[in-house]
Amino acid sequence: ELGREETGQDRPRHMISAGEHVAIATIPNYGELGGGLTLLDPETGEHEVHRHIVEDQGVSTLVHRHGIIYAGTTIYGGMSTVPTTTEGHLVEFDLDSREVTSAIVPVPGDETVSTLCFGPEASTLVGVTYESNLFTYDITTHEVTSVIDLGITPTGATWGRSPTLRYRKHDRCFYGVGGGVFFRVTAAGEVTILDDEHGWKSLTITARGEIYLIDANRVYVHAFD
């Protein structure tokens, strides 16, 4: 248990494997700001909570590569809170030092970095904000190299449940769900809306390249031509 009083956290938002740890993005208590990055040792069950990796912001999404956790944040906290900040961040957290080594605003004006995934190049990290802007980040230079407006109207909770983005190596394209829409983005940045009728909530891609999509209460498999 995270312990509401001990850590100020209420529930997990996202979990990933991060080396020897399970990294967990956690949501703060009702009425509180400042989510946490929790590191769990699955062998011992011990865990440590790093709160306020960006002051007064929640942690919405995580990925890991080479000892660095990349976290997207949101200006929102637990329910019944009023944000004190205005822009979501992309954070680099070093597992060896247990410190934030970089924190930037990838898309000025956007409130939540909702999803992150790695692209075809080892140094390329791609994310989408709640406001449906797709950005590319170079993990070697720590700079945003491009921003693409997906042209999708956001829907749902602003603190990060949507959009979702995943990379499919079989055709070197990104597939995602945002604003209830299923879309594809090519390596050249061409955006195609594949379906906008189901009110899609999320998706995942298997190792074999199958795409599973979820709407309000069903799971679908995308059929490729």
PDB file of N, CA, C and O in Angstrom, residues 89-120:
ATOM      1  N   HIS A  89       4.964  18.927 -18.273  1.00  0.00           N
ATOM      2  CA  HIS A  89       6.397  18.793 -18.512  1.00  0.00           C
ATOM      3  C   HIS A  89       6.770  17.387 -18.990  1.00  0.00           C
ATOM      4  O   HIS A  89       6.046  16.418 -18.755  1.00  0.00           O
ATOM      5  N   LEU A  90       7.933  17.312 -19.607  1.00  0.00           N
ATOM      6  CA  LEU A  90       8.616  16.056 -19.874  1.00  0.00           C
ATOM      7  C   LEU A  90       9.838  16.013 -18.970  1.00  0.00           C
ATOM      8  O   LEU A  90      10.683  16.908 -19.027  1.00  0.00           O
ATOM      9  N   VAL A  91       9.925  14.985 -18.141  1.00  0.00           N
ATOM     10  CA  VAL A  91      10.939  14.912 -17.094  1.00  0.00           C
ATOM     11  C   VAL A  91      11.842  13.711 -17.340  1.00  0.00           C
ATOM     12  O   VAL A  91      11.376  12.631 -17.712  1.00  0.00           O
ATOM     13  N   GLU A  92      13.144  13.893 -17.098  1.00  0.00           N
ATOM     14  CA  GLU A  92      14.095  12.780 -17.080  1.00  0.00           C
ATOM     15  C   GLU A  92      14.502  12.521 -15.630  1.00  0.00           C
ATOM     16  O   GLU A  92      14.949  13.433 -14.939  1.00  0.00           O
ATOM     17  N   PHE A  93      14.352  11.269 -15.201  1.00  0.00           N
ATOM     18  CA  PHE A  93      14.663  10.885 -13.824  1.00  0.00           C
ATOM     19  C   PHE A  93      15.708   9.781 -13.858  1.00  0.00           C
ATOM     20  O   PHE A  93      15.480   8.704 -14.420  1.00  0.00           O
ATOM     21  N   ASP A  94      16.875  10.036 -13.255  1.00  0.00           N
ATOM     22  CA  ASP A  94      17.993   9.100 -13.261  1.00  0.00           C
ATOM     23  C   ASP A  94      17.820   8.079 -12.135  1.00  0.00           C
ATOM     24  O   ASP A  94      17.723   8.443 -10.964  1.00  0.00           O
ATOM     25  N   LEU A  95      17.796   6.799 -12.499  1.00  0.00           N
ATOM     26  CA  LEU A  95      17.585   5.759 -11.498  1.00  0.00           C
ATOM     27  C   LEU A  95      18.782   5.573 -10.566  1.00  0.00           C
ATOM     28  O   LEU A  95      18.620   5.157  -9.422  1.00  0.00           O
ATOM     29  N   ASP A  96      19.983   5.883 -11.028  1.00  0.00           N
ATOM     30  CA  ASP A  96      21.159   5.732 -10.175  1.00  0.00           C
ATOM     31  C   ASP A  96      21.207   6.810  -9.103  1.00  0.00           C
ATOM     32  O   ASP A  96      21.412   6.518  -7.915  1.00  0.00           O
ATOM     33  N   SER A  97      21.026   8.053  -9.511  1.00  0.00           N
ATOM     34  CA  SER A  97      21.116   9.162  -8.556  1.00  0.00           C
ATOM     35  C   SER A  97      19.795   9.451  -7.854  1.00  0.00           C
ATOM     36  O   SER A  97      19.769  10.160  -6.848  1.00  0.00           O
ATOM     37  N   ARG A  98      18.700   8.889  -8.395  1.00  0.00           N
ATOM     38  CA  ARG A  98      17.352   9.163  -7.880  1.00  0.00           C
ATOM     39  C   ARG A  98      17.049  10.667  -7.930  1.00  0.00           C
ATOM     40  O   ARG A  98      16.432  11.227  -7.031  1.00  0.00           O
ATOM     41  N   GLU A  99      17.453  11.288  -9.023  1.00  0.00           N
ATOM     42  CA  GLU A  99      17.244  12.732  -9.170  1.00  0.00           C
ATOM     43  C   GLU A  99      16.676  13.052 -10.542  1.00  0.00           C
ATOM     44  O   GLU A  99      16.914  12.340 -11.526  1.00  0.00           O
ATOM     45  N   VAL A 100      15.930  14.155 -10.598  1.00  0.00           N
ATOM     46  CA  VAL A 100      15.481  14.705 -11.869  1.00  0.00           C
ATOM     47  C   VAL A 100      16.672  15.400 -12.529  1.00  0.00           C
ATOM     48  O   VAL A 100      17.297  16.276 -11.940  1.00  0.00           O
ATOM     49  N   THR A 101      17.009  14.970 -13.740  1.00  0.00           N
ATOM     50  CA  THR A 101      18.158  15.543 -14.437  1.00  0.00           C
ATOM     51  C   THR A 101      17.748  16.514 -15.537  1.00  0.00           C
ATOM     52  O   THR A 101      18.590  17.252 -16.050  1.00  0.00           O
ATOM     53  N   SER A 102      16.475  16.505 -15.916  1.00  0.00           N
ATOM     54  CA  SER A 102      15.987  17.433 -16.931  1.00  0.00           C
ATOM     55  C   SER A 102      14.477  17.550 -16.792  1.00  0.00           C
ATOM     56  O   SER A 102      13.795  16.569 -16.480  1.00  0.00           O
ATOM     57  N   ALA A 103      13.958  18.747 -17.021  1.00  0.00           N
ATOM     58  CA  ALA A 103      12.505  18.971 -17.027  1.00  0.00           C
ATOM     59  C   ALA A 103      12.215  20.120 -17.981  1.00  0.00           C
ATOM     60  O   ALA A 103      12.678  21.236 -17.762  1.00  0.00           O
ATOM     61  N   ILE A 104      11.466  19.829 -19.040  1.00  0.00           N
ATOM     62  CA  ILE A 104      11.147  20.851 -20.025  1.00  0.00           C
ATOM     63  C   ILE A 104       9.649  20.838 -20.319  1.00  0.00           C
ATOM     64  O   ILE A 104       8.952  19.860 -20.026  1.00  0.00           O
ATOM     65  N   VAL A 105       9.160  21.919 -20.907  1.00  0.00           N
ATOM     66  CA  VAL A 105       7.799  21.986 -21.433  1.00  0.00           C
ATOM     67  C   VAL A 105       7.882  21.628 -22.914  1.00  0.00           C
ATOM     68  O   VAL A 105       8.393  22.410 -23.711  1.00  0.00           O
ATOM     69  N   PRO A 106       7.412  20.455 -23.324  1.00  0.00           N
ATOM     70  CA  PRO A 106       7.582  20.054 -24.725  1.00  0.00           C
ATOM     71  C   PRO A 106       6.699  20.820 -25.698  1.00  0.00           C
ATOM     72  O   PRO A 106       7.094  21.059 -26.838  1.00  0.00           O
ATOM     73  N   VAL A 107       5.496  21.199 -25.238  1.00  0.00           N
ATOM     74  CA  VAL A 107       4.576  21.962 -26.085  1.00  0.00           C
ATOM     75  C   VAL A 107       4.043  23.125 -25.260  1.00  0.00           C
ATOM     76  O   VAL A 107       3.176  22.928 -24.401  1.00  0.00           O
ATOM     77  N   PRO A 108       4.557  24.327 -25.459  1.00  0.00           N
ATOM     78  CA  PRO A 108       4.127  25.480 -24.665  1.00  0.00           C
ATOM     79  C   PRO A 108       2.601  25.663 -24.712  1.00  0.00           C
ATOM     80  O   PRO A 108       1.981  25.577 -25.772  1.00  0.00           O
ATOM     81  N   GLY A 109       2.032  25.847 -23.526  1.00  0.00           N
ATOM     82  CA  GLY A 109       0.602  26.073 -23.412  1.00  0.00           C
ATOM     83  C   GLY A 109      -0.226  24.841 -23.165  1.00  0.00           C
ATOM     84  O   GLY A 109      -1.375  24.943 -22.738  1.00  0.00           O
ATOM     85  N   ASP A 110       0.318  23.635 -23.421  1.00  0.00           N
ATOM     86  CA  ASP A 110      -0.439  22.400 -23.215  1.00  0.00           C
ATOM     87  C   ASP A 110      -0.309  21.938 -21.767  1.00  0.00           C
ATOM     88  O   ASP A 110       0.765  21.987 -21.180  1.00  0.00           O
ATOM     89  N   GLU A 111      -1.418  21.443 -21.209  1.00  0.00           N
ATOM     90  CA  GLU A 111      -1.497  21.181 -19.775  1.00  0.00           C
ATOM     91  C   GLU A 111      -1.034  19.787 -19.353  1.00  0.00           C
ATOM     92  O   GLU A 111      -0.612  19.601 -18.213  1.00  0.00           O
ATOM     93  N   THR A 112      -1.118  18.815 -20.254  1.00  0.00           N
ATOM     94  CA  THR A 112      -0.844  17.431 -19.869  1.00  0.00           C
ATOM     95  C   THR A 112      -0.069  16.708 -20.958  1.00  0.00           C
ATOM     96  O   THR A 112      -0.474  16.726 -22.122  1.00  0.00           O
ATOM     97  N   VAL A 113       1.036  16.076 -20.580  1.00  0.00           N
ATOM     98  CA  VAL A 113       1.718  15.131 -21.466  1.00  0.00           C
ATOM     99  C   VAL A 113       1.098  13.766 -21.187  1.00  0.00           C
ATOM    100  O   VAL A 113       1.347  13.163 -20.148  1.00  0.00           O
ATOM    101  N   SER A 114       0.263  13.293 -22.106  1.00  0.00           N
ATOM    102  CA  SER A 114      -0.597  12.145 -21.826  1.00  0.00           C
ATOM    103  C   SER A 114       0.044  10.803 -22.101  1.00  0.00           C
ATOM    104  O   SER A 114      -0.279   9.810 -21.444  1.00  0.00           O
ATOM    105  N   THR A 115       0.939  10.724 -23.100  1.00  0.00           N
ATOM    106  CA  THR A 115       1.473   9.426 -23.501  1.00  0.00           C
ATOM    107  C   THR A 115       2.853   9.598 -24.110  1.00  0.00           C
ATOM    108  O   THR A 115       3.135  10.627 -24.736  1.00  0.00           O
ATOM    109  N   LEU A 116       3.708   8.592 -23.902  1.00  0.00           N
ATOM    110  CA  LEU A 116       5.070   8.592 -24.430  1.00  0.00           C
ATOM    111  C   LEU A 116       5.391   7.210 -24.995  1.00  0.00           C
ATOM    112  O   LEU A 116       4.936   6.190 -24.462  1.00  0.00           O
ATOM    113  N   CYS A 117       6.186   7.176 -26.059  1.00  0.00           N
ATOM    114  CA  CYS A 117       6.706   5.907 -26.562  1.00  0.00           C
ATOM    115  C   CYS A 117       7.953   6.187 -27.384  1.00  0.00           C
ATOM    116  O   CYS A 117       8.150   7.303 -27.879  1.00  0.00           O
ATOM    117  N   PHE A 118       8.807   5.181 -27.513  1.00  0.00           N
ATOM    118  CA  PHE A 118      10.012   5.332 -28.308  1.00  0.00           C
ATOM    119  C   PHE A 118       9.725   4.997 -29.767  1.00  0.00           C
ATOM    120  O   PHE A 118       8.897   4.135 -30.075  1.00  0.00           O
ATOM    121  N   GLY A 119      10.421   5.710 -30.661  1.00  0.00           N
ATOM    122  CA  GLY A 119      10.257   5.507 -32.084  1.00  0.00           C
ATOM    123  C   GLY A 119      11.305   4.591 -32.658  1.00  0.00           C
ATOM    124  O   GLY A 119      12.003   3.872 -31.922  1.00  0.00           O
ATOM    125  N   PRO A 120      11.466   4.611 -33.990  1.00  0.00           N
ATOM    126  CA  PRO A 120      12.393   3.682 -34.644  1.00  0.00           C
ATOM    127  C   PRO A 120      13.854   3.964 -34.358  1.00  0.00           C
ATOM    128  O   PRO A 120      14.683   3.056 -34.388  1.00  0.00           O
TER     129      PRO A 120
END
